[in-house]
Coordinates of C-alpha atoms and ligand atoms in Angstrom, one line a residue:
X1 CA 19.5 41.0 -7.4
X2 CA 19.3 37.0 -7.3
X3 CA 17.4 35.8 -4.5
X4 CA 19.3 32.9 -2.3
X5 CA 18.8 29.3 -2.0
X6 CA 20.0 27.3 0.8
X7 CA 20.0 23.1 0.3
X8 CA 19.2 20.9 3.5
X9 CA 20.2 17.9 2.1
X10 CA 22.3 16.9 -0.1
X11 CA 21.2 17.8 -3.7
X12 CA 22.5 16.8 -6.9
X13 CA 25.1 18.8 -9.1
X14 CA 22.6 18.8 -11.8
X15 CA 19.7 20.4 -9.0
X16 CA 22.5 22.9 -8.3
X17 CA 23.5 23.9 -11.5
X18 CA 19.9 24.4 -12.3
X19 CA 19.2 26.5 -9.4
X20 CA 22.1 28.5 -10.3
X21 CA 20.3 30.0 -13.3
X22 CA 18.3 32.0 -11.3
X23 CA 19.6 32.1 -7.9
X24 CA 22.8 32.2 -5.3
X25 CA 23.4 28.6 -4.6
X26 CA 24.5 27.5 -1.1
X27 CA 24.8 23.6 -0.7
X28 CA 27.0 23.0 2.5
X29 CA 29.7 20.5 1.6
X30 CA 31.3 18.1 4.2
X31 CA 35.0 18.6 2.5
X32 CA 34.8 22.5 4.2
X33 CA 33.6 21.4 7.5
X34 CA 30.5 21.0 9.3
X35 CA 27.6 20.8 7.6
X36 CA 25.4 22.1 10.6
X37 CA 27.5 25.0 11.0
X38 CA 27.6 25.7 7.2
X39 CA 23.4 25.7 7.2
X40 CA 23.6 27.6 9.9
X41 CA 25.8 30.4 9.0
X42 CA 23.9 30.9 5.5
X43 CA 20.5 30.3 6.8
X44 CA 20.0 34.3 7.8
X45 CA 20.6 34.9 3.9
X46 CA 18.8 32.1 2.7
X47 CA 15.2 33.3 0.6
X48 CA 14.3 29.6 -0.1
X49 CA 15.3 26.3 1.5
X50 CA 15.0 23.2 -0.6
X51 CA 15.9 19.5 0.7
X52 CA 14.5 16.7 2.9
X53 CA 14.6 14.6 6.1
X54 CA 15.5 17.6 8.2
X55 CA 13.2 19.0 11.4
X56 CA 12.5 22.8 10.8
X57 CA 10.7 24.7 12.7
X58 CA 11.3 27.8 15.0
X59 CA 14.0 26.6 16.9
X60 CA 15.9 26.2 13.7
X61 CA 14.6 29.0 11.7
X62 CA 14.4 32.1 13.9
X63 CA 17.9 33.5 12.4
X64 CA 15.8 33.0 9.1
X65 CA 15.2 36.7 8.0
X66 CA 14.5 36.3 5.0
X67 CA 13.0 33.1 4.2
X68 CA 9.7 32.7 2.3
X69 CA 9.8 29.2 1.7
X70 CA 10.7 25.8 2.4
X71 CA 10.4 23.0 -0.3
X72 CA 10.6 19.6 0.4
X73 CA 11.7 16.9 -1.6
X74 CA 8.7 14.6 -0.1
X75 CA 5.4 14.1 0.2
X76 CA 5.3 14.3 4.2
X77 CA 6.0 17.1 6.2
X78 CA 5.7 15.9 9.4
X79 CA 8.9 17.6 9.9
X80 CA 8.0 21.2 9.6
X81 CA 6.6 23.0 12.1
X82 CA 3.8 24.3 10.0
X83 CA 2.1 26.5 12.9
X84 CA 5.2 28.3 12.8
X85 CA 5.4 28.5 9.2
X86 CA 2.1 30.5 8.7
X87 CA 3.4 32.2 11.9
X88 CA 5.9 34.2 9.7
X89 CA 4.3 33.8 6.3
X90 CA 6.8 30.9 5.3
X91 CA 5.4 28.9 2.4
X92 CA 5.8 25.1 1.9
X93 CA 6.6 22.6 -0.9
X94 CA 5.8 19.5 -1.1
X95 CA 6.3 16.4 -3.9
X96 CA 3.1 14.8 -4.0
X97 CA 1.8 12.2 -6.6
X98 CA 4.9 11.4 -8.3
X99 CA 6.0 8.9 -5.7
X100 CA 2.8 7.5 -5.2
X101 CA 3.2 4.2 -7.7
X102 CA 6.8 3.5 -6.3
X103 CA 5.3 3.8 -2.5
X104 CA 2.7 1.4 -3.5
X105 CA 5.2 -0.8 -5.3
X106 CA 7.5 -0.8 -2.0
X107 CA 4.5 -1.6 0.4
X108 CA 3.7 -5.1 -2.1
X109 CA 7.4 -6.1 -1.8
X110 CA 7.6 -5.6 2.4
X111 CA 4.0 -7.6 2.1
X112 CA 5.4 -10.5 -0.6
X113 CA 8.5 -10.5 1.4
X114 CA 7.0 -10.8 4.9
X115 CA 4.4 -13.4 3.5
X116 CA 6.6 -15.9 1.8
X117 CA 9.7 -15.3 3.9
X118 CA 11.9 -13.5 1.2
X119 CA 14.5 -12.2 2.9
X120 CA 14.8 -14.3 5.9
X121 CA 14.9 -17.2 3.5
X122 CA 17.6 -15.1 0.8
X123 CA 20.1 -15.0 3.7
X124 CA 19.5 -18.5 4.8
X125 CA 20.1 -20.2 1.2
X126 CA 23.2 -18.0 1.4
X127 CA 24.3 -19.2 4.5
X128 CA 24.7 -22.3 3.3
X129 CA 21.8 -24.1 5.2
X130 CA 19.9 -25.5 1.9
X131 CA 20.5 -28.9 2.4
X132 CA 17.8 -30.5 1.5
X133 CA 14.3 -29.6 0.7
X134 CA 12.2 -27.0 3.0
X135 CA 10.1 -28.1 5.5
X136 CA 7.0 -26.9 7.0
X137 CA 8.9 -24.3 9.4
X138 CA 10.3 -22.6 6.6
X139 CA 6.9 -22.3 4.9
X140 CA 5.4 -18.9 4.6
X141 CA 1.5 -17.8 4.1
X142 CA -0.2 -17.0 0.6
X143 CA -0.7 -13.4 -0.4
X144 CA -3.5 -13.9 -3.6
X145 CA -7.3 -13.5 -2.2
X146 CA -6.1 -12.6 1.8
X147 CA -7.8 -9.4 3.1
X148 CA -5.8 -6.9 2.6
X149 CA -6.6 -4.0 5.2
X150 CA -5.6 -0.4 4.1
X151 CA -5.2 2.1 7.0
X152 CA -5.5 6.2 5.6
X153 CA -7.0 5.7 2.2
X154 CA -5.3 8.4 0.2
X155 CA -3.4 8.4 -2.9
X156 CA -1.0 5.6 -2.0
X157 CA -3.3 3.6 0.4
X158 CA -5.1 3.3 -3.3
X159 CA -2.3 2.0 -5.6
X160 CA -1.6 -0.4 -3.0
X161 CA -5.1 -1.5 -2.7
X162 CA -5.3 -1.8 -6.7
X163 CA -2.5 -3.8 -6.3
X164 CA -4.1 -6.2 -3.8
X165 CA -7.4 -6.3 -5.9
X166 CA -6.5 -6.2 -9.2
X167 CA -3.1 -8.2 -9.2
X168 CA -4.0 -10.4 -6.2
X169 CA -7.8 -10.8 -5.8
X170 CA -7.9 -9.9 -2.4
X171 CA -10.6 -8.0 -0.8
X172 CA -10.0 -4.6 0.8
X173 CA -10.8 -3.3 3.9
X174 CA -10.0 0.5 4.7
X175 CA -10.2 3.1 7.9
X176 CA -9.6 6.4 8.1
X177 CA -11.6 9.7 8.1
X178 CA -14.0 9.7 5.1
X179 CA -15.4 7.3 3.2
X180 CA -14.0 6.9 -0.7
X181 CA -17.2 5.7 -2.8
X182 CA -15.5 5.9 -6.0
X183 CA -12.9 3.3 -4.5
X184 CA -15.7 1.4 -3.1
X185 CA -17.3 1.2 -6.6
X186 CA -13.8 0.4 -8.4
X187 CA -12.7 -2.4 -6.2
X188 CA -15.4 -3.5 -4.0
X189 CA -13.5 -1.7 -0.8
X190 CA -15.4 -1.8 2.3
X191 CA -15.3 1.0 5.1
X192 CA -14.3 -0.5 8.5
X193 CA -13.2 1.3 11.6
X194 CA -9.6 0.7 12.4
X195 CA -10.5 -2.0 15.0
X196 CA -12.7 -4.0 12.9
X197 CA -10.3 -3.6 10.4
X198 CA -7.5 -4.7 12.6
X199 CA -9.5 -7.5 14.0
X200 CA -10.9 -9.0 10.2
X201 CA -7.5 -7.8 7.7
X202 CA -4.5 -10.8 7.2
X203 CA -2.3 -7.7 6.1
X204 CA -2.5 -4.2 7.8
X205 CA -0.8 -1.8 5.9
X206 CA -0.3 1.8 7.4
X207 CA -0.4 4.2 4.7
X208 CA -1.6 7.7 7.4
X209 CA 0.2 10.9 7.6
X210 CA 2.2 11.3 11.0
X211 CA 0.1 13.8 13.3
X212 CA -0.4 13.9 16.7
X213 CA -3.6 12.3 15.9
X214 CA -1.6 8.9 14.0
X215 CA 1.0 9.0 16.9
X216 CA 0.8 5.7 18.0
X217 CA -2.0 5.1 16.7
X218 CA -0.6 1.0 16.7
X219 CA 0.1 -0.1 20.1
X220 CA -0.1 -3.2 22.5
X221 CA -4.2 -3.2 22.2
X222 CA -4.5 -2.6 18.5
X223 CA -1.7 -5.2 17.8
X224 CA -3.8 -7.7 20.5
X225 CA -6.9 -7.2 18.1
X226 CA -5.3 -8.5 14.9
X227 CA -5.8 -12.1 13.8
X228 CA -2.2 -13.9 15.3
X229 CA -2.0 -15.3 11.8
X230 CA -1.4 -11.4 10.5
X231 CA 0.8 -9.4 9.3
X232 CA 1.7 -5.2 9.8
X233 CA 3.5 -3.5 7.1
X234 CA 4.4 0.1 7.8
X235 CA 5.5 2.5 5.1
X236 CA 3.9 5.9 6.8
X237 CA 6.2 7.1 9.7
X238 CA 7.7 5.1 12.2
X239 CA 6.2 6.8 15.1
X240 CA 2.6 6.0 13.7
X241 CA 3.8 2.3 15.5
X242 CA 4.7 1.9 18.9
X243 CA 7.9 0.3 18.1
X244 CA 8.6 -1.2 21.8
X245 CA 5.2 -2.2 21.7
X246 CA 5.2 -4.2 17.8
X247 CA 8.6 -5.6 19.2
X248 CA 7.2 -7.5 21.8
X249 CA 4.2 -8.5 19.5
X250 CA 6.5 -10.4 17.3
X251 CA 9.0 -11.8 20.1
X252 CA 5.7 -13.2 21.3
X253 CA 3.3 -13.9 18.6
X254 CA 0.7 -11.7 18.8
X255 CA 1.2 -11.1 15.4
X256 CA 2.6 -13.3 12.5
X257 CA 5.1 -10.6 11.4
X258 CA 6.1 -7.2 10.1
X259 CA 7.6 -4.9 7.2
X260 CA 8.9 -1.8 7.8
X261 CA 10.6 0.6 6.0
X262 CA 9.8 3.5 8.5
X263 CA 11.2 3.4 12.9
X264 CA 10.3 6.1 15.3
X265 CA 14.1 6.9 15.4
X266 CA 16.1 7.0 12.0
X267 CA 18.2 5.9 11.0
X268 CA 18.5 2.8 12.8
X269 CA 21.5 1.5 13.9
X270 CA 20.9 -1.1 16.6
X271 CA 16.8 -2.5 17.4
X272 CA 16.2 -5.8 19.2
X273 CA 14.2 -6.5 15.2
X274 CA 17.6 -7.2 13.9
X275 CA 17.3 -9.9 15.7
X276 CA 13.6 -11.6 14.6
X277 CA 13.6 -13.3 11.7
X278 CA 9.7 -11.9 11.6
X279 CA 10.4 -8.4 10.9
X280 CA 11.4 -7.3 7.1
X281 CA 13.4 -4.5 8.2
X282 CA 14.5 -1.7 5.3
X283 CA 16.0 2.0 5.5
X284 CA 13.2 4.0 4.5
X285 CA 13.6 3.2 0.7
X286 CA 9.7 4.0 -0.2
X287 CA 10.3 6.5 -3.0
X288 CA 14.1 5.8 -3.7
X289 CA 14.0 4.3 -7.4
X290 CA 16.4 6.6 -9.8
X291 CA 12.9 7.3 -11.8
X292 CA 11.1 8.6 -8.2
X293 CA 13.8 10.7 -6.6
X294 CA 14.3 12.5 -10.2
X295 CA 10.9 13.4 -10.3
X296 CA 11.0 14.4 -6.9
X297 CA 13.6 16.5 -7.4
X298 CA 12.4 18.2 -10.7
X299 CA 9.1 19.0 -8.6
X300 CA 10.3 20.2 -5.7
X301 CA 12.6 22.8 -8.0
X302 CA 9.5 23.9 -9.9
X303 CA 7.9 24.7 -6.6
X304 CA 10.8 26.8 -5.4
X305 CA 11.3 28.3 -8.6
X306 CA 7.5 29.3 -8.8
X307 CA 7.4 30.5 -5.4
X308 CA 10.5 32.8 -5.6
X309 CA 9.7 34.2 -9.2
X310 CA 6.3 35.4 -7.3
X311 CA 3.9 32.9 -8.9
X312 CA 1.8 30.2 -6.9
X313 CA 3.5 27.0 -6.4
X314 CA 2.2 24.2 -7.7
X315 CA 2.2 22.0 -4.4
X316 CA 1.4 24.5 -1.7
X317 CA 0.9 23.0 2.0
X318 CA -0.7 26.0 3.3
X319 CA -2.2 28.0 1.0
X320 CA -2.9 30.7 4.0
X321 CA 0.3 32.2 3.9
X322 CA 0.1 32.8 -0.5
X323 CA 0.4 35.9 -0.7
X324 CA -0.2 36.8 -4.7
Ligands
8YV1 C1 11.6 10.2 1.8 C2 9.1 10.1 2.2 O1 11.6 10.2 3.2 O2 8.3 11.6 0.6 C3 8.2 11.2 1.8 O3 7.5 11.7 2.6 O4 9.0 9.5 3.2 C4 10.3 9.7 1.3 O5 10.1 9.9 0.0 C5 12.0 11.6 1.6 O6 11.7 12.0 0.3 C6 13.5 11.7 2.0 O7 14.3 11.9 0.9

């Protein structure tokens, strides 16, 4: 008998029709009704769950009898209760690497934007309010040889470093919790804690996994130690920031200004940043190119695929629970 797969989020028809070769294919549609209900009324059949940007845990997956595992279509799983997970044996999935280059690529424009004013600037030319030539107040601040400070080194902290060095001749600075010689060696990045880093780096750029551990691990005193000149960009999780507290910072100009594409509540609607022309603001876009999502996608279905055909997935979170 085919085993069951329940979607999450919305997957494409393509996803599903693939799926369908070897499984039962449930994706809750809005035209039948509510799509809560819908998840919630297969999830007791469901053998595999694939999807993203959905909390699970046990409060959602107790009717879950069957369930033995959860992929994700992203590299974080924040979102997952994994204690819970290994609890009942549960594997998880996630999409690592493939969305590391188009991360990196997403971090450089929040930086070039925030630096030289991009947006702020797109939507005054467009407002009609090019009159005559800029002056000083609508000058921004040079990217190429700034310090560029990198905060969790891992796959994408690196391709945005590369970026910094190699395209931009700035010297890196990094924190986190080992030290990466072979990065050291291949761009002459230097191992700082995070407040000398904070304190020395004209661009933070938080690139850490959300734990409790990262939970606001940038607040009023870590924003107080960064040169006034600088700048935070923020493509990890929003709740890595205290958002309240980088608010005020750029109301008051502790800080030069910010780019985020991450808020500790998404997806946001209404935040006193629509109103600073400081803050690059965008709706969590880091992996969404065409390219990225497909290859998302296409991993996250070889993961569920592998796992409920009995072999070892290739992108397991918590090997503990691999039963084979
Ligand atoms: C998206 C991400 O949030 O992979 C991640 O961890 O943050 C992003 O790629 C996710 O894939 C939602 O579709």
């Amino acid at each position: 008998m085919k085993k069951t797969v329940l979607a999450f989020s919305r997957v494409s028809p393509e996803m599903a029709e693939r799926l369908q070769q070897d499984f039962n294919v449930i994706v809750p549609n809005p035209k039948l009704g509510d799509m809560n209900a819908q998840f919630n009324d297969a999830l007791p059949h469901a053998h595999g769950l694939i999807g993203a940007g959905r909390t699970l845990g046990r409060e959602q997956l107790h009717s879950a009898a069957k369930l033995e595992v959860v992929s994700s279509i992203s590299v974080g799983y924040d979102n997952y209760e994994l204690g819970y997970f290994n609890e009942r044996g549960i594997m998880l999935t996630n999409t690592p690497d493939v969305l590391t280059e188009s991360t990196a690529d997403l971090a450089f424009a929040l930086l070039m934007s925030s630096a030289r004013r991009v947006a702020e600037l797109d939507a005054w030319t467009k407002a009609g309010q090019w009159k005559r030539t800029v002056e000083a107040s609508h000058f921004g601040t040079d990217v190429h040889g700034k310090t560029l400070g990198i905060v969790g080194m891992g796959n994408i902290g690196a391709a945005i470093a590369r970026r910094g060095h190699f395209g931009f001749n700035m010297p890196i600075l990094y924190s986190g919790n080992s030290r990466k010689t072979s990065l050291e060696q291949e761009m002459g990045a230097q191992y700082r804690s995070l407040d000398q880093l904070l304190a020395e780096s004209d661009f933070v750029c938080l690139v850490v996994p959300l734990s409790e551990k990262t939970k606001h691990l940038i607040s009023t005193r870590e924003l107080a130690l960064m040169k006034s000149s600088a700048i935070l960009i923020n493509i990890s999780r929003g709740p890595v920031v205290d958002e309240p507290a980088l608010i005020e910072a750029l109301q008051q100009g502790t800080i030069r200004g910010a780019g985020l594409d991450v808020y500790e509540k998404e997806p946001l609607a209404e935040s006193p940043l629509f109103q600073l022309s400081n803050a690059v603001t965008l709706p969590h876009i880091g992996s969404a190119t065409h390219e990225t999502r497909q290859a998302m996608a296409d991993r996250a279905y070889a993961n569920l695929r592998s796992a409920l055909l009995g072999e070892r997935p290739q992108d397991l979170v918590n090997p503990q629970v691999w039963k084979g």
